[in-house]
Amino acid sequence: EAGVAQSPRYKIIEKRQSVAFWCNPISGHATLYWYQQILGQGPKLLIQFQNNGVVDDSQLPKDRFSAERLKGVDSTLKIQPAKLEDSAVYLCASSQLLPHRGNTIYFGEGSWLTVV
Amino acid sequence: AQSVTQLDSHVSVSEGTPVLLRCNYSSSYSPSLFWYVQHPNKGLQLLLKYTSAATLVKGINGFEAEFKKSETSFHLTKPSAHMSDAAEYFCVVSDGTALIFGKGTTLSVSS
C-alpha cells in the first residue's frame, strides 16, 4: 500500500517569498492533516480536512498560511509571505476516520522548509 | 482539554539494557493514547496505541506500554535496547478529531 506522499522534500527560500507544499494521502482516506514541526518540538496541528471541508484550522496563521483540498483528495499548503520563524518540517498525514478510538493516522516523510 | 507531558527530554541507555520513556496525560474522558517514533530525516511511525481495551499494549520492535488510569500515565518500555532504537519518541493523545503531541524524548543508545 502506498503511503502519504509529499513534495518537495526540501525547500530553501528567502523571507517574504512564497512556497507551496503538496500532499497526496493514502487512497480512500477521508481525513487529511497538516502539522508543523519546529526543530526540537513535537508536531503542532495547523489544519484538518474531512473530505474537502475544513474541520479545524484554529492554529493556522491565516494572514500568511492557506490550505486547500480540492475534490477531497490532494492538498496544498501555501505560505506567503514567509517569515524566518516558519522554518520547520511540514508533515502531511491521513486517516480513514477520525482518530478517536484509535483509528491510525499515517504520516508522510515531511517537507523541510528553511527560510533565510 | 487533552494534553501529554513527556517527563524526560533525553534518555541515554546502553545496548542490551531496559528502556523506560515516561509520559503523563491529561484528558477529560477516556483517552486514546499513542506512541510514535521518528528516526532522523524520516517520517513518524506508529509504535503502539491504547484504545480502552487491554491496559498493557504491545507494539512493534519489542516495545510495550501500560495504561494506568490512577496515575494518568502511559509509559513506554522495552526490555533490551538495540542501537537501531536511537530516535525521537513522541507520546500522543487524541482529542477525538486530531492528535496532540508531547515535546518528545530523544533516546540515545550506546554500545
mmCIF file of N, CA and C in Angstrom, chain A residues 29-77:
data_model
loop_
_atom_site.group_PDB
_atom_site.id
_atom_site.type_symbol
_atom_site.label_atom_id
_atom_site.label_comp_id
_atom_site.label_asym_id
_atom_site.label_seq_id
_atom_site.Cartn_x
_atom_site.Cartn_y
_atom_site.Cartn_z
ATOM 1 N N HIS A 29 -8.545 7.588 2.120
ATOM 2 C CA HIS A 29 -8.552 8.257 3.429
ATOM 3 C C HIS A 29 -9.302 9.582 3.329
ATOM 4 N N ALA A 30 -10.338 9.705 4.144
ATOM 5 C CA ALA A 30 -11.182 10.890 4.088
ATOM 6 C C ALA A 30 -10.587 12.068 4.856
ATOM 7 N N THR A 31 -9.781 11.771 5.878
ATOM 8 C CA THR A 31 -9.269 12.825 6.745
ATOM 9 C C THR A 31 -7.813 13.129 6.411
ATOM 10 N N LEU A 32 -7.504 14.406 6.280
ATOM 11 C CA LEU A 32 -6.143 14.840 5.951
ATOM 12 C C LEU A 32 -5.734 15.940 6.920
ATOM 13 N N TYR A 33 -4.489 15.880 7.363
ATOM 14 C CA TYR A 33 -3.957 16.827 8.351
ATOM 15 C C TYR A 33 -2.655 17.454 7.830
ATOM 16 N N TRP A 34 -2.437 18.695 8.193
ATOM 17 C CA TRP A 34 -1.129 19.342 8.047
ATOM 18 C C TRP A 34 -0.637 19.704 9.445
ATOM 19 N N TYR A 35 0.572 19.254 9.746
ATOM 20 C CA TYR A 35 1.219 19.572 11.012
ATOM 21 C C TYR A 35 2.495 20.371 10.732
ATOM 22 N N GLN A 36 2.861 21.236 11.671
ATOM 23 C CA GLN A 36 4.128 21.956 11.618
ATOM 24 C C GLN A 36 5.009 21.462 12.755
ATOM 25 N N GLN A 37 6.238 21.049 12.430
ATOM 26 C CA GLN A 37 7.163 20.590 13.464
ATOM 27 C C GLN A 37 8.418 21.454 13.442
ATOM 28 N N ILE A 38 8.544 22.309 14.430
ATOM 29 C CA ILE A 38 9.741 23.139 14.587
ATOM 30 C C ILE A 38 10.811 22.300 15.265
ATOM 31 N N LEU A 39 12.058 22.523 14.899
ATOM 32 C CA LEU A 39 13.168 21.729 15.422
ATOM 33 C C LEU A 39 13.145 21.666 16.945
ATOM 34 N N GLY A 40 13.174 20.443 17.486
ATOM 35 C CA GLY A 40 13.201 20.263 18.934
ATOM 36 C C GLY A 40 11.837 20.249 19.593
ATOM 37 N N GLN A 41 10.782 20.324 18.795
ATOM 38 C CA GLN A 41 9.428 20.320 19.351
ATOM 39 C C GLN A 41 8.586 19.213 18.735
ATOM 40 N N GLY A 42 7.446 18.943 19.373
ATOM 41 C CA GLY A 42 6.508 17.995 18.799
ATOM 42 C C GLY A 42 5.680 18.658 17.714
ATOM 43 N N PRO A 43 5.135 17.868 16.796
ATOM 44 C CA PRO A 43 4.296 18.436 15.733
ATOM 45 C C PRO A 43 3.075 19.161 16.296
ATOM 46 N N LYS A 44 2.699 20.251 15.632
ATOM 47 C CA LYS A 44 1.538 21.038 16.007
ATOM 48 C C LYS A 44 0.559 21.055 14.844
ATOM 49 N N LEU A 45 -0.709 20.771 15.126
ATOM 50 C CA LEU A 45 -1.714 20.730 14.074
ATOM 51 C C LEU A 45 -1.956 22.134 13.506
ATOM 52 N N LEU A 46 -1.891 22.237 12.178
ATOM 53 C CA LEU A 46 -2.215 23.500 11.507
ATOM 54 C C LEU A 46 -3.649 23.486 10.998
ATOM 55 N N ILE A 47 -4.014 22.415 10.289
ATOM 56 C CA ILE A 47 -5.332 22.349 9.693
ATOM 57 C C ILE A 47 -5.707 20.894 9.478
ATOM 58 N N GLN A 48 -7.013 20.622 9.570
ATOM 59 C CA GLN A 48 -7.541 19.277 9.374
ATOM 60 C C GLN A 48 -8.729 19.356 8.432
ATOM 61 N N PHE A 49 -8.718 18.477 7.429
ATOM 62 C CA PHE A 49 -9.802 18.376 6.467
ATOM 63 C C PHE A 49 -10.543 17.051 6.660
ATOM 64 N N GLN A 50 -11.835 17.089 6.470
ATOM 65 C CA GLN A 50 -12.630 15.879 6.363
ATOM 66 C C GLN A 50 -13.248 15.941 4.970
ATOM 67 N N ASN A 51 -12.804 15.036 4.075
ATOM 68 C CA ASN A 51 -13.088 15.147 2.647
ATOM 69 C C ASN A 51 -12.573 16.515 2.182
ATOM 70 N N ASN A 52 -13.382 17.383 1.610
ATOM 71 C CA ASN A 52 -12.842 18.676 1.192
ATOM 72 C C ASN A 52 -13.295 19.816 2.089
ATOM 73 N N GLY A 53 -13.836 19.486 3.263
ATOM 74 C CA GLY A 53 -14.239 20.504 4.214
ATOM 75 C C GLY A 53 -13.265 20.630 5.366
ATOM 76 N N VAL A 54 -13.131 21.852 5.894
ATOM 77 C CA VAL A 54 -12.208 22.119 6.999
ATOM 78 C C VAL A 54 -12.876 21.772 8.326
ATOM 79 N N VAL A 55 -12.227 20.914 9.111
ATOM 80 C CA VAL A 55 -12.721 20.546 10.436
ATOM 81 C C VAL A 55 -12.153 21.475 11.508
ATOM 82 N N ASP A 56 -10.859 21.781 11.385
ATOM 83 C CA ASP A 56 -10.197 22.603 12.404
ATOM 84 C C ASP A 56 -9.041 23.355 11.759
ATOM 85 N N ASP A 57 -9.076 24.657 11.812
ATOM 86 C CA ASP A 57 -7.945 25.477 11.342
ATOM 87 C C ASP A 57 -7.629 26.552 12.365
ATOM 88 N N SER A 58 -7.922 26.254 13.625
ATOM 89 C CA SER A 58 -7.781 27.249 14.674
ATOM 90 C C SER A 58 -6.340 27.682 14.915
ATOM 91 N N GLN A 59 -5.362 26.840 14.566
ATOM 92 C CA GLN A 59 -3.964 27.191 14.804
ATOM 93 C C GLN A 59 -3.235 27.555 13.511
ATOM 94 N N LEU A 60 -3.966 27.772 12.446
ATOM 95 C CA LEU A 60 -3.357 28.171 11.179
ATOM 96 C C LEU A 60 -3.219 29.693 11.145
ATOM 97 N N PRO A 61 -1.999 30.205 10.961
ATOM 98 C CA PRO A 61 -1.826 31.672 10.867
ATOM 99 C C PRO A 61 -2.394 32.168 9.546
ATOM 100 N N LYS A 62 -3.629 32.553 9.563
ATOM 101 C CA LYS A 62 -4.360 32.783 8.315
ATOM 102 C C LYS A 62 -3.902 34.031 7.557
ATOM 103 N N ASP A 63 -3.109 34.872 8.218
ATOM 104 C CA ASP A 63 -2.610 36.043 7.493
ATOM 105 C C ASP A 63 -1.536 35.664 6.486
ATOM 106 N N ARG A 64 -0.937 34.489 6.658
ATOM 107 C CA ARG A 64 0.150 34.107 5.748
ATOM 108 C C ARG A 64 0.037 32.669 5.251
ATOM 109 N N PHE A 65 -0.704 31.829 5.949
ATOM 110 C CA PHE A 65 -0.846 30.420 5.575
ATOM 111 C C PHE A 65 -2.229 30.198 4.972
ATOM 112 N N SER A 66 -2.266 29.354 3.942
ATOM 113 C CA SER A 66 -3.545 28.920 3.390
ATOM 114 C C SER A 66 -3.415 27.463 2.960
ATOM 115 N N ALA A 67 -4.523 26.764 2.967
ATOM 116 C CA ALA A 67 -4.519 25.361 2.550
ATOM 117 C C ALA A 67 -5.831 25.043 1.883
ATOM 118 N N GLU A 68 -5.750 24.142 0.914
ATOM 119 C CA GLU A 68 -6.965 23.701 0.256
ATOM 120 C C GLU A 68 -6.870 22.222 -0.058
ATOM 121 N N ARG A 69 -8.032 21.620 -0.198
ATOM 122 C CA ARG A 69 -8.094 20.204 -0.549
ATOM 123 C C ARG A 69 -9.212 20.048 -1.572
ATOM 124 N N LEU A 70 -8.840 20.252 -2.802
ATOM 125 C CA LEU A 70 -9.810 20.197 -3.886
ATOM 126 C C LEU A 70 -10.209 18.759 -4.153
ATOM 127 N N LYS A 71 -11.471 18.527 -4.373
ATOM 128 C CA LYS A 71 -12.018 17.215 -4.724
ATOM 129 C C LYS A 71 -11.793 16.180 -3.617
ATOM 130 N N GLY A 72 -11.411 16.631 -2.417
ATOM 131 C CA GLY A 72 -11.290 15.724 -1.294
ATOM 132 C C GLY A 72 -10.157 14.735 -1.383
ATOM 133 N N VAL A 73 -9.148 15.010 -2.209
ATOM 134 C CA VAL A 73 -8.025 14.075 -2.322
ATOM 135 C C VAL A 73 -6.732 14.814 -1.972
ATOM 136 N N ASP A 74 -6.014 15.317 -3.005
ATOM 137 C CA ASP A 74 -4.755 16.013 -2.771
ATOM 138 C C ASP A 74 -4.980 17.318 -2.020
ATOM 139 N N SER A 75 -3.905 17.768 -1.379
ATOM 140 C CA SER A 75 -3.983 19.034 -0.648
ATOM 141 C C SER A 75 -2.722 19.846 -0.902
ATOM 142 N N THR A 76 -2.870 21.164 -0.824
ATOM 143 C CA THR A 76 -1.743 22.084 -0.953
ATOM 144 C C THR A 76 -1.727 23.034 0.228
ATOM 145 N N LEU A 77 -0.561 23.234 0.807
ATOM 146 C CA LEU A 77 -0.341 24.197 1.881
ATOM 147 C C LEU A 77 0.559 25.300 1.343
#
